[in-house]
Structures are given as structure tokens and as C-alpha cells.
Tab-separated table of C-alpha atoms in Angstrom:
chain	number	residue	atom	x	y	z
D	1	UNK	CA	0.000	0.000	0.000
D	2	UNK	CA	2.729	2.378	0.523
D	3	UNK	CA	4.291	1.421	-2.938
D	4	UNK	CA	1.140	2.505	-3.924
D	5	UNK	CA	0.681	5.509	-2.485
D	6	UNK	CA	4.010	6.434	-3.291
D	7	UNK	CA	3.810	6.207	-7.224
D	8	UNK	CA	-0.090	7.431	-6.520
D	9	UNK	CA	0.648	10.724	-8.469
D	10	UNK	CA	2.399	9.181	-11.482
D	11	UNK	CA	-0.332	6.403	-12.145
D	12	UNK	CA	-2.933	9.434	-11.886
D	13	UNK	CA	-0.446	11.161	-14.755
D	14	UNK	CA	-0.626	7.821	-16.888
D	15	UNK	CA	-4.694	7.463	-16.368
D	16	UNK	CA	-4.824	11.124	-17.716
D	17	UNK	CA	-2.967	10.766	-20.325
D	18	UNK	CA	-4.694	7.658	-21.531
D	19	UNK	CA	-8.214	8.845	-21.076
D	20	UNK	CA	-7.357	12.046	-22.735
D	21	UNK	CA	-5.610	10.450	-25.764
D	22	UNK	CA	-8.733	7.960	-26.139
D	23	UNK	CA	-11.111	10.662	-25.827
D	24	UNK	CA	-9.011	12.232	-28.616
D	25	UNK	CA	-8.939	9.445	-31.064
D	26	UNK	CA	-12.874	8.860	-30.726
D	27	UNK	CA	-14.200	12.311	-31.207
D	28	UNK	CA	-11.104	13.324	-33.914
D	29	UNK	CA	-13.594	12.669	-36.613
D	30	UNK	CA	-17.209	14.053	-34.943
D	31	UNK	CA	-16.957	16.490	-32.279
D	32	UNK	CA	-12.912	17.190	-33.049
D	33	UNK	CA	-13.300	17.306	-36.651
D	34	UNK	CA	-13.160	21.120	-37.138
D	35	UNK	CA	-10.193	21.511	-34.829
D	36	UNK	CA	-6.824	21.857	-36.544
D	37	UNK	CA	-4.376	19.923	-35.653
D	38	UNK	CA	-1.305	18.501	-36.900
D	39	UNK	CA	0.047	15.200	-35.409
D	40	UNK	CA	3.858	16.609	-35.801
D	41	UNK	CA	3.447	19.880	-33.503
D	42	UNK	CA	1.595	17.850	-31.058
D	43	UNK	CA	0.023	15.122	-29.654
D	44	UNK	CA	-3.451	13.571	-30.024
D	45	UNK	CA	-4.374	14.208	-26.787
D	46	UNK	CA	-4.262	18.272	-27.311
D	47	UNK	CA	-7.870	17.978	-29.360
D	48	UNK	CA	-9.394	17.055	-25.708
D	49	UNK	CA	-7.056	19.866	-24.091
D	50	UNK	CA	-8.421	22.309	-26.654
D	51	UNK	CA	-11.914	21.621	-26.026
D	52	UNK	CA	-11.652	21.692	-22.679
D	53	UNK	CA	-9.991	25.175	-22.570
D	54	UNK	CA	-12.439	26.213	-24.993
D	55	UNK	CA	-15.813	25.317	-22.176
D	56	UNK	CA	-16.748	22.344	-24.279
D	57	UNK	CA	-16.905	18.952	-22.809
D	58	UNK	CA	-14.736	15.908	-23.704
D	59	UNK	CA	-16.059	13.608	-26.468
D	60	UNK	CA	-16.654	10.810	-23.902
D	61	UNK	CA	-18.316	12.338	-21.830
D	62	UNK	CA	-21.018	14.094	-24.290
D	63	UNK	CA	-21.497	10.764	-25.322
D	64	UNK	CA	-22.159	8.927	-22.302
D	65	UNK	CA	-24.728	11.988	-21.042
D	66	UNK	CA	-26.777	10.980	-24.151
D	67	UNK	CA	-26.390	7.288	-23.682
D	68	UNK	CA	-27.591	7.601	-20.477
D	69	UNK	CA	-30.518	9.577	-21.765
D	70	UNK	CA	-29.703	13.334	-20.175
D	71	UNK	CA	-30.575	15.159	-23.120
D	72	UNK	CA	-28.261	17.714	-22.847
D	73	UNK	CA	-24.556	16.698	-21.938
D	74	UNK	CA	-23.409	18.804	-24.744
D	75	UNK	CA	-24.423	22.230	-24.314
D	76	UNK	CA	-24.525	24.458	-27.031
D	77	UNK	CA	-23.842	28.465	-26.834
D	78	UNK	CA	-26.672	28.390	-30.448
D	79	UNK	CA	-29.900	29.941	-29.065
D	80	UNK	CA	-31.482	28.181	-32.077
D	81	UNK	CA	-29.796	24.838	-30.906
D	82	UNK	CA	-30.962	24.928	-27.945
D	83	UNK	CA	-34.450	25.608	-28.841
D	84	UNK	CA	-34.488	22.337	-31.130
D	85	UNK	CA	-33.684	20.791	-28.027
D	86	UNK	CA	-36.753	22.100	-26.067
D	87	UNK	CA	-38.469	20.826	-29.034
D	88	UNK	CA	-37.420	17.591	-29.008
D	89	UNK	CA	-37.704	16.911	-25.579
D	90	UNK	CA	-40.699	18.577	-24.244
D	91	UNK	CA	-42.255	18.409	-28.071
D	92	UNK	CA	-45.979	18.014	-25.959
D	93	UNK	CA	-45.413	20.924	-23.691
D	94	UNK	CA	-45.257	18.195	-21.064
D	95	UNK	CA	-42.300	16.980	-18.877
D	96	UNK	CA	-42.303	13.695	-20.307
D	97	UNK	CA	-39.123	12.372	-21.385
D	98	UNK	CA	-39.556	10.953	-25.761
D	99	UNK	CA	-38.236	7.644	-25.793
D	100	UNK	CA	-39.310	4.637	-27.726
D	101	UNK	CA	-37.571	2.115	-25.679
D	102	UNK	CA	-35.202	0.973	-28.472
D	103	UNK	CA	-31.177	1.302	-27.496
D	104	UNK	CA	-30.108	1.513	-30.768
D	105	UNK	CA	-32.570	4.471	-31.562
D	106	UNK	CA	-30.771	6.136	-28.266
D	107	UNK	CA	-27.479	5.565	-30.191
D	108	UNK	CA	-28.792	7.126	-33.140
D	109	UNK	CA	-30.010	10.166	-31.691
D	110	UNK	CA	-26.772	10.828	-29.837
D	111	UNK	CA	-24.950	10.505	-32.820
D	112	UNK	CA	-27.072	12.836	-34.775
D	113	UNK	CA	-26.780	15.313	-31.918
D	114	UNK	CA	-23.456	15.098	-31.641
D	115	UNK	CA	-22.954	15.930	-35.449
D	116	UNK	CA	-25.187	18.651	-35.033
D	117	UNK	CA	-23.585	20.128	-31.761
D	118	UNK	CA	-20.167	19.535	-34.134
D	119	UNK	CA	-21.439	21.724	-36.974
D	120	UNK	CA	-22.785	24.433	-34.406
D	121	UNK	CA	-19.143	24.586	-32.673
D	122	UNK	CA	-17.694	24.858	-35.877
D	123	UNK	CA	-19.719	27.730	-36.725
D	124	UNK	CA	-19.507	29.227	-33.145
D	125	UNK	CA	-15.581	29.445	-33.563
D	126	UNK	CA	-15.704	30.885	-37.148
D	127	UNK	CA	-17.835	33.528	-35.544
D	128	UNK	CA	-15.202	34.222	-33.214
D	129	UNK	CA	-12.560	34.225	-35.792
D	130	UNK	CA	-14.164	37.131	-37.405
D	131	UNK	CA	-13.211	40.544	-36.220
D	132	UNK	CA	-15.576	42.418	-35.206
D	133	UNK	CA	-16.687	45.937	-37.225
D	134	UNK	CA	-15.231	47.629	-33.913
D	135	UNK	CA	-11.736	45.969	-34.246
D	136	UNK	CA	-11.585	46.016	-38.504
D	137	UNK	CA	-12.350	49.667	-37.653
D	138	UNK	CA	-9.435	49.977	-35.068
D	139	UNK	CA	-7.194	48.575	-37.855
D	140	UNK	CA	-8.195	50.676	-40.430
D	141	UNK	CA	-8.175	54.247	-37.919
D	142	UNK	CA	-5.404	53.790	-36.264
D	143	UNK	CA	-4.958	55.265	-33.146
D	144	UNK	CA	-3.514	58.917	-33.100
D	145	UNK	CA	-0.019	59.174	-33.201
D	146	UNK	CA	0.054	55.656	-34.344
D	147	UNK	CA	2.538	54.198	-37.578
D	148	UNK	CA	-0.555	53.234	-40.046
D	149	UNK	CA	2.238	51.528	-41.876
D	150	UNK	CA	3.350	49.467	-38.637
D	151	UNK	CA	-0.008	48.788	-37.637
D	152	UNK	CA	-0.786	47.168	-41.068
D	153	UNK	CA	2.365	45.562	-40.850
D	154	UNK	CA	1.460	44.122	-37.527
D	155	UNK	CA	-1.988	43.019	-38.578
D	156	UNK	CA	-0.246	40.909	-41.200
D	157	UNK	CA	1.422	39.209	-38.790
D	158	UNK	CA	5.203	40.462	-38.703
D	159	UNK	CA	7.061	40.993	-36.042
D	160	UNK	CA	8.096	44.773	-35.477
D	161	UNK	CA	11.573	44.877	-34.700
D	162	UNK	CA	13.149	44.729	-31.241
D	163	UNK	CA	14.973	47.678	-30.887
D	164	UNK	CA	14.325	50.704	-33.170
D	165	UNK	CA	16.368	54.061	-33.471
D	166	UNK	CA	14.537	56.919	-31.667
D	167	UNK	CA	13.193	59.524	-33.768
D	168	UNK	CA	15.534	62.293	-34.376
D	169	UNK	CA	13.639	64.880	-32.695
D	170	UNK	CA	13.140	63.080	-29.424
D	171	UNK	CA	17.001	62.274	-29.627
D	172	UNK	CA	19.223	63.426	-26.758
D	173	UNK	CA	21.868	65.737	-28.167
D	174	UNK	CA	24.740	65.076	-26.259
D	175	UNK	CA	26.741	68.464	-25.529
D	176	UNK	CA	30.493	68.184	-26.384
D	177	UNK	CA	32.268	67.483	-23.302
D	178	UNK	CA	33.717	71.247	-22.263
D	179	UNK	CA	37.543	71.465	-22.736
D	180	UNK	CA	39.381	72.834	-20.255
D	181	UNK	CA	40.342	76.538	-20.981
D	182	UNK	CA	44.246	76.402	-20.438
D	183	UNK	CA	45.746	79.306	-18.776
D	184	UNK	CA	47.964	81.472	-20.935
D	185	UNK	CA	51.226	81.615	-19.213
D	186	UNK	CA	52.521	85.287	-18.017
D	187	UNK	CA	55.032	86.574	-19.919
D	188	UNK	CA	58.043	86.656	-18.358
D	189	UNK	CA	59.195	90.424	-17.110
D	190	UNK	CA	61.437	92.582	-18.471
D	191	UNK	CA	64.432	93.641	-16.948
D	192	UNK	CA	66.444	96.817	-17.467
D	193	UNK	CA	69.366	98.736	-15.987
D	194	UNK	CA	68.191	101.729	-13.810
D	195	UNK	CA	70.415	102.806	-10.516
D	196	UNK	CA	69.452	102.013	-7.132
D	197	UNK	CA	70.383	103.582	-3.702
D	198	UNK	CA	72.644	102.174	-0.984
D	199	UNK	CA	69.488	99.566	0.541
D	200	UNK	CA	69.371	97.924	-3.028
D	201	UNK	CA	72.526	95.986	-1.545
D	202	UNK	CA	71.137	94.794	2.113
D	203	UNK	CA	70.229	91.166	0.999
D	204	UNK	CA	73.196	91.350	-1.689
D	205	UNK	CA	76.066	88.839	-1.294
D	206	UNK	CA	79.401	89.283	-2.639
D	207	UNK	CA	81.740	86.226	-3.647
D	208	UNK	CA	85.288	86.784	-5.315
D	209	UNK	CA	88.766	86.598	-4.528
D	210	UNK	CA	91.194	89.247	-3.343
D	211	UNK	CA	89.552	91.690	-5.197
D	212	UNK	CA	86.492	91.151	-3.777
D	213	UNK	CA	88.479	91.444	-0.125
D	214	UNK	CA	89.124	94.535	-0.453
D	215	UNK	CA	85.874	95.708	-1.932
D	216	UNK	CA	84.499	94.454	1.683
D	217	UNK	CA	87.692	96.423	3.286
D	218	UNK	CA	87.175	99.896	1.568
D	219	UNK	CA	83.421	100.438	0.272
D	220	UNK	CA	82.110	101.602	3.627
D	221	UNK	CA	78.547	101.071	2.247
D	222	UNK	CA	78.313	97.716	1.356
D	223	UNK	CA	80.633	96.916	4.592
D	224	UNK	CA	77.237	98.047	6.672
D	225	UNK	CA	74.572	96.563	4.264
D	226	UNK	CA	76.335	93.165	2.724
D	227	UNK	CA	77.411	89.928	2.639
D	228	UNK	CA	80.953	88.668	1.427
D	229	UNK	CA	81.910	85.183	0.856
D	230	UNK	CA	85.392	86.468	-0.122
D	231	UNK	CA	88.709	85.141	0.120
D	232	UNK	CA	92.142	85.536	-1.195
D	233	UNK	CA	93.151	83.416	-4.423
D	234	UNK	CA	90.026	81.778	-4.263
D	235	UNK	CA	88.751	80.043	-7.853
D	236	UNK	CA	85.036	78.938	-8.971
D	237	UNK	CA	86.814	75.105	-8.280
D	238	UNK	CA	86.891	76.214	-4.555
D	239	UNK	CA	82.929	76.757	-4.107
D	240	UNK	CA	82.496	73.215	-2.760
D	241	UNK	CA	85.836	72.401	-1.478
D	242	UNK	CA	87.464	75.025	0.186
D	243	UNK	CA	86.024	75.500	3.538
D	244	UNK	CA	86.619	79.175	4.839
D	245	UNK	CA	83.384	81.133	5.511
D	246	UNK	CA	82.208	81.395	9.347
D	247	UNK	CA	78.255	82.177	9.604
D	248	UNK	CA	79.109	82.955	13.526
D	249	UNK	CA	81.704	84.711	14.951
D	250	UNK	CA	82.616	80.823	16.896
D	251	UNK	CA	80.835	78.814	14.431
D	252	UNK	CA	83.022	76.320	12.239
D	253	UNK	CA	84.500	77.407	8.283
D	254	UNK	CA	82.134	75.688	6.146
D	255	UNK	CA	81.884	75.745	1.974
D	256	UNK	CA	80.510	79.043	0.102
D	257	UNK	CA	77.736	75.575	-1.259
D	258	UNK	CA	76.900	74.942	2.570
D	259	UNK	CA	76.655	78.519	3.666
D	260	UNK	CA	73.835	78.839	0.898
D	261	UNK	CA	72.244	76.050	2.012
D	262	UNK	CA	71.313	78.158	5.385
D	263	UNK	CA	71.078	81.408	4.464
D	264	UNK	CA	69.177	83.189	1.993
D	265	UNK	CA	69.748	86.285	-0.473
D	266	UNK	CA	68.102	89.007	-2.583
D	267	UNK	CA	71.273	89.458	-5.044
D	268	UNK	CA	74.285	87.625	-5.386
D	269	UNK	CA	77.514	89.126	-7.385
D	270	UNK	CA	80.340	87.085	-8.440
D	271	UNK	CA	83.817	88.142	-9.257
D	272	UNK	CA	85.859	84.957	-9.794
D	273	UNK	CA	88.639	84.168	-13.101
D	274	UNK	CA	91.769	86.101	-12.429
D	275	UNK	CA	93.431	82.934	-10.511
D	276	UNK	CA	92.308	80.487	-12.946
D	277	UNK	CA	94.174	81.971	-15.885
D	278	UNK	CA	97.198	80.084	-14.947
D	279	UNK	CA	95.240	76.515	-16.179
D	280	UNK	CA	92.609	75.188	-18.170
D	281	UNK	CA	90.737	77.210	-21.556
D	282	UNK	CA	88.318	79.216	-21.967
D	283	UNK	CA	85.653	76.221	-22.528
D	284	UNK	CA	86.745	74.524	-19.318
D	285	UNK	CA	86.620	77.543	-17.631
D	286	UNK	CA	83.126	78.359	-18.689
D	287	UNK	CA	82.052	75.016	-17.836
D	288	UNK	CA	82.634	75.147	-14.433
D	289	UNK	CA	81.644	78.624	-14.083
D	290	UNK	CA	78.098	77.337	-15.678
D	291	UNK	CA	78.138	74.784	-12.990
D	292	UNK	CA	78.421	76.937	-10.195
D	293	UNK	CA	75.959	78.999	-11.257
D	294	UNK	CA	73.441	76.122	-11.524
D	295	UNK	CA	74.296	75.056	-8.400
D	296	UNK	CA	73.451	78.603	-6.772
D	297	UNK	CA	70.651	78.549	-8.593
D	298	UNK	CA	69.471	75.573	-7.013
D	299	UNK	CA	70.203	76.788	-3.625
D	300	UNK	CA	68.891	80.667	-4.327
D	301	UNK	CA	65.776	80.011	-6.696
D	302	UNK	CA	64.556	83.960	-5.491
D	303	UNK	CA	67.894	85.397	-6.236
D	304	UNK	CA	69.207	87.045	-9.015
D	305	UNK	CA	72.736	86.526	-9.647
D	306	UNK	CA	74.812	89.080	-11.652
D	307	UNK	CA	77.948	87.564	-12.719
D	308	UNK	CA	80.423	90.696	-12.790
D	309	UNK	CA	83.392	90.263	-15.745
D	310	UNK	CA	86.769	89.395	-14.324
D	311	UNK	CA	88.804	93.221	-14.050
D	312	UNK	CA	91.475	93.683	-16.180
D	313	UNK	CA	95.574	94.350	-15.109
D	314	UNK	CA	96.784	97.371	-16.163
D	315	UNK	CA	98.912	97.316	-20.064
D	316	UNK	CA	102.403	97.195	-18.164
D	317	UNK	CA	101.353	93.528	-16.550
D	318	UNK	CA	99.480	92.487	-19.593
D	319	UNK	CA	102.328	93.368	-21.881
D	320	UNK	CA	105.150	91.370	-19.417
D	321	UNK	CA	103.342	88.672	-17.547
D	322	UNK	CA	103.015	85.399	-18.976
D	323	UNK	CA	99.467	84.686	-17.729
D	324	UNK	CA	98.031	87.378	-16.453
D	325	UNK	CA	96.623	89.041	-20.095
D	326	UNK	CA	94.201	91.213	-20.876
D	327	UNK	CA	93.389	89.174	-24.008
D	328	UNK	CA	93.154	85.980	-22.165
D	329	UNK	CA	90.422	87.859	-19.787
D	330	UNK	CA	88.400	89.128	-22.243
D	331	UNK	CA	88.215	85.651	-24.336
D	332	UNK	CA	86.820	84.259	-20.674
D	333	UNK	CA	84.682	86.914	-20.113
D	334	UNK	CA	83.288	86.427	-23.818
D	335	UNK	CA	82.395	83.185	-22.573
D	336	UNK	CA	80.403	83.661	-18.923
D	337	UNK	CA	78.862	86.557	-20.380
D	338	UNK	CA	76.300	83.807	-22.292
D	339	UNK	CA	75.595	82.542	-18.881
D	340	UNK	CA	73.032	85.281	-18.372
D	341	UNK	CA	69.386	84.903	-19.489
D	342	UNK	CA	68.252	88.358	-18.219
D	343	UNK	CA	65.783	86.692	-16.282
D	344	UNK	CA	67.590	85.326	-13.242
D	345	UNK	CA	70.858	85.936	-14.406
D	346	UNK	CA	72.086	88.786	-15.761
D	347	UNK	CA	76.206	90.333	-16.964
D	348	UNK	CA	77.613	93.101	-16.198
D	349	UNK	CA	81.328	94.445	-16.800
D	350	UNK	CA	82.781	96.905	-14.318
D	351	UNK	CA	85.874	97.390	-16.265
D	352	UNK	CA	83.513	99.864	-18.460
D	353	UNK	CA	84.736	101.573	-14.989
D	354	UNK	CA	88.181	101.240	-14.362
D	355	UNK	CA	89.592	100.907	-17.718
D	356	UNK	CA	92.012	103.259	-19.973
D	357	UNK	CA	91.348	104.160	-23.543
D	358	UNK	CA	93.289	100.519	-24.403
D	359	UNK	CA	91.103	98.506	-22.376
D	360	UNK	CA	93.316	97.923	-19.874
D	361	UNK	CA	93.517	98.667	-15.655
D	362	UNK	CA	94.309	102.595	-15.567
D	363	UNK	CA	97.338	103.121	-14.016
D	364	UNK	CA	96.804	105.189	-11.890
D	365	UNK	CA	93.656	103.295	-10.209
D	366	UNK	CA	96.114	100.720	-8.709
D	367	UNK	CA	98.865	99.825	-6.675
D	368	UNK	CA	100.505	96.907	-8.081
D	369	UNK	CA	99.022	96.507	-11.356
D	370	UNK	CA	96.200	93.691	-10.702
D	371	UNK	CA	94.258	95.349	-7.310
D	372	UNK	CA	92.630	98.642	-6.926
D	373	UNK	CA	93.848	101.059	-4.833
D	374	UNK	CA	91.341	101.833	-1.777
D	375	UNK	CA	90.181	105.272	-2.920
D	376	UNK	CA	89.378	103.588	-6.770
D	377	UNK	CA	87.092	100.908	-5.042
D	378	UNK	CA	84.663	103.532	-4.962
D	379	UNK	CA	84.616	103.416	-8.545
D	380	UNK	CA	83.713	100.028	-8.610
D	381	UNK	CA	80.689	100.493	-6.287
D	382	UNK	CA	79.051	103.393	-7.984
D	383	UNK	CA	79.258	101.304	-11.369
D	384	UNK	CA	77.159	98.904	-9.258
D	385	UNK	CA	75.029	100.859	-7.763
D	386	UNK	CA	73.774	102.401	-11.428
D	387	UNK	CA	73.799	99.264	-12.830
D	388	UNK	CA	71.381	97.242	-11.065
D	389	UNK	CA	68.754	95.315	-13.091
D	390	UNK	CA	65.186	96.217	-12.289
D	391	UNK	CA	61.584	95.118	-13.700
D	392	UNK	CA	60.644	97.704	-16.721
D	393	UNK	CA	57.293	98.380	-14.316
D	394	UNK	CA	58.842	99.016	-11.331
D	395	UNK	CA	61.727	101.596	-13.132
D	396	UNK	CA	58.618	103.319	-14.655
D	397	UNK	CA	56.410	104.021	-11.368
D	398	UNK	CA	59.537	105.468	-10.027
């Protein structure tokens, strides 16, 4: 029993599908007949399946309700149908049931009826089929805004595509993306030589050799106001090696490199060359001049650096001395001089100064033919002083 009950649903599955299939094969040709159906799309039993969806009763059963003498197992949606019925039954106005005893003429009957309740389906479903004058009307007045030409399309039974492109007026213009508006860079300023008073030189440092010294020793002015990195025989090789400036009175000689690592400066004036005659050329020279610079640069971005030309020796030590010529100095100073971009960096020659008529030291400025006297540094200062390199603007709203 619990076998039983256990394959209960699938014997219930089999029954169906036996009693359906029967039912199907018996009425196919009566009540079926006007259903299509084609035995490759599906199976027999779907002729019982479709009359049963459709409110009609299965062949067998119409059958056995007028066998068993009902008189109306199949019941037709005909008015006039039914009315026959009435008539046949109740012919006498009475509720007497007609019957003349004989099975066969039972089996007769039913089969007539059920031809006749097949011909009335029939005709019931090719109503239906028919559109009505409301729906042929829809078709032909389309709705408004409606495709006519899709509609008919439609009606014909083709598929309207999936996906179709918008119209172009309900399209959604898409803006070009904005580009970013890139910022014209300033023009650089534009520097020119104007003279400046004795403050111009409080955040000025001075680096050179003996020269240099004694600028710090006899130009009163810039002793109170400046800076000197200065030393005796010093070269532009020394500014990372030779260790000689003090930022305290007790603090330890460090590099001119190391002191500009801790201090900072408005101008910075170089006087360097005259030692370095004695080796190298004019390229190698330049060279390392170019690096030094850099290397300031690096360590005083806010500065402006004015590399000064190396002074001349007066004509009697040009003429006699071996290395210590006037042409020799001005093929070197030919060659810092394109060190200057007039931005950050800018030239100047104070021999335009100090010099004779032949371009060399005057005379009578110095004391032993390559330094300056202490009166003539004065000279050198007031070159500086009205040679200073100032932004065009500021020059003009002074």
C-alpha cells in the first residue's frame, strides 16, 4: 500500500494521459473534426485539451450523457440549438421524457446530436474568428499618433523589430564634453638697468677673490649693508671644497655651497677668473663657471645673480706677464657673459669703470698693477650701484 501511495501521483499522470488520448482518437472525426491539428506539432491528446480550454466537454463524456438519456450533456452556446432541443424533448409541452424504448434508436439520436452540436461549434468558432466591425475599424483608424504603416504591418502578422532608433527629434543631443580653458602663461618680465640707492645691496652677497676682499675692506657702504663670501686666491673650483666662511663669529668654516644652504639672499655678485688663468681654456673655464651657477641657482631660486666680468691688469702687466693678459680675460669673459638669461641671471662688466682708452687697468687706479687702490674701489661700487637690473614696471612708477 505504501508502494502505492508512493507512485499514486504518477499512475494518476498515466490514467490522464490515456483517457485524454482515447477521448481524442474517438471524437477526432465528430466532435474534433473542425479543430486543426497537426500530429507533428503535437500530440493527439491536445484535441481534448483544446476543447476543454475552450468550455466544451470531452467527447466521452457528451457521449455517455446521451447514452444515459440526459438530453443535454453537450451544451450548445446556439440559441437556435438549444431551442431544437426544447423541441425535441418537451415536443408536448409536457415533462415527459420521448423515448421509444429501443437502445439503438438512443445511439442514433446521440450521434445525430453530436454531429449537429459539431457543426454548431464549428460555426460558433468561425464567428469568433471574425473581427468584429469595432476591431476592422481599429485597424483601419489607427490610433492617433500611431505608424498606419506598422499597424498594417502588424496586422499581417510580422514581427516589429526589437529595438528601433529613436526619432531624431526626441534624440538626446549630447553636448560636447567642455575642454578645459588652459591658462595662458605670463610673460616673463622685463628687466632693465636703472640705478638704485645704498638699501638695493642689504640682501646682496658678494663672492670673489682678493679683489672682492678689499671691496668688503674699503666700500664703507656695502661693509654696513652686505654679505661677502670672499677670500684671497680663491677660484670657482673652490665653491664646494674650500672650507673658509664662518656664519658665527665661533661657528666652524664651512663651503661658500653649505653657507647657501642656510642662508638666503636678494642678489648675489660674483667676481671669480683672475686665478684660474694660470690653467685650463676658456671652454673649461666656462664650464665650471656654468656649474656653479646652476648650483646657486638651485640653492637661491629667489635670487638674481649678476655675474660681474673678471677686471682687467693694467697694459704694463698684460704686456710682461706670462698669464696674467688682458686678451686671455676678455676671451673668458666672452664666454660667462652667455651665462646670463636676463631673467635670473644677468652680466655686467665693471671694467667699463676702471679701464684706460686701451682697455686695460688705468694706471693710476692701482697699486701693483692687478688690485685697486682703496680710494678707486669707490669706482667700482658706484658702477654697481647704477647698474642694477630692475623690472621695466617698477623703473617706470619710479
Amino acid at each position: 500500500m505504501k508502494k502505492l501511495s508512493k507512485y499514486l501521483l504518477t499512475i494518476l499522470v498515466l490514467l490522464f494521459y490515456i483517457l485524454t488520448t482515447a477521448d481524442s482518437i474517438l471524437g477526432k472525426d465528430t466532435q474534433y473534426g473542425e479543430i486543426e491539428y497537426d500530429p507533428q506539432a503535437a500530440p493527439v491528446m491536445s484535441l481534448t485539451l483544446r476543447s476543454l480550454f475552450d468550455g466544451n466537454q470531452p467527447y466521452l463524456v457528451a457521449l455517455a450523457n446521451n447514452v444515459m438519456g440526459t438530453g443535454n450533456g453537450q451544451q450548445s452556446q446556439n440559441p437556435e440549438s438549444e431551442a431544437q432541443n426544447e423541441d425535441v424533448v418537451t415536443a408536448d409541452g409536457s415533462d415527459q421524457q420521448i423515448s421509444d424504448g429501443s437502445e439503438q434508436t438512443d445511439v442514433a439520436e446521440a450521434d445525430a446530436q453530436q454531429t449537429e452540436n459539431a457543426e454548431q461549434l464549428t460555426e460558433e468558432q468561425s464567428v469568433e474568428e471574425q473581427p468584429s466591425e469595432e476591431a476592422i475599424g481599429e485597424q483601419q483608424n489607427p490610433a492617433e499618433g500611431e505608424n498606419p504603416e506598422a499597424t498594417e504591418t502588424q496586422a499581417e502578422g510580422e514581427q516589429p523589430a526589437e529595438s528601433q532608433e529613436a526619432p531624431a527629434e526626441d534624440a538626446v543631443t549630447e553636448e560636447p564634453a567642455e575642454q578645459p580653458v588652459e591658462e595662458a602663461e605670463p610673460e616673463p618680465p622685463v628687466y632693465q638697468i636703472a640705478s638704485v640707492d645704498d638699501d638695493y645691496f642689504c640682501d646682496a652677497l658678494f663672492i670673489g677673490d682678493s679683489r672682492t676682499v678689499g671691496l668688503s675692506e674699503y666700500c664703507q657702504e656695502l661693509m654696513d649693508r652686505s654679505t661677502f663670501y670672499a677670500k684671497i686666491s680663491l677660484t670657482i673650483y673652490d665653491f664646494e671644497k674650500k672650507s673658509f666662511v664662518k656664519l658665527e663669529d665661533n661657528s666652524e668654516k664651512i663651503t661658500i655651497a653649505q653657507a647657501l644652504e642656510q642662508k638666503k639672499f636678494g642678489k648675489i655678485y660674483i667676481m671669480l677668473g683672475l686665478n684660474e688663468l694660470g690653467g685650463g681654456t676658456p671652454e673649461s673655464f666656462g664650464e665650471a663657471y656654468g656649474n656653479v651657477v646652476n648650483r646657486i641657482r638651485e640653492l637661491q631660486p629667489d635670487a638674481q645673480i649678476y655675474i660681474q666680468g673678471i677686471m682687467h691688469v693694467t697694459a704694463a702687466k698684460s704686456n710682461k706677464d706670462k698669464v696674467f693678459k688682458n686678451d686671455r680675460i676678455n676671451e673668458r669673459n666672452q664666454v660667462i657673459a652667455q651665462l646670463a638669461d636676463n631673467q635670473h641671471i644677468f652680466y655686467i662688466d665693471m671694467n667699463e669703470a676702471t679701464d684706460d682708452e686701451n682697455g686695460a687697468l688705468t694706471q693710476d687706479l692701482s697699486f701693483d698693477n692687478v688690485h685697486l687702490k682703496a680710494k678707486s674701489y669707490a669706482l667700482w661700487y658706484d658702477y654697481l650701484k647704477n647698474h642694477a637690473y630692475v623690472i621695466a614696471d617698477n623703473v617706470a612708477m619710479e
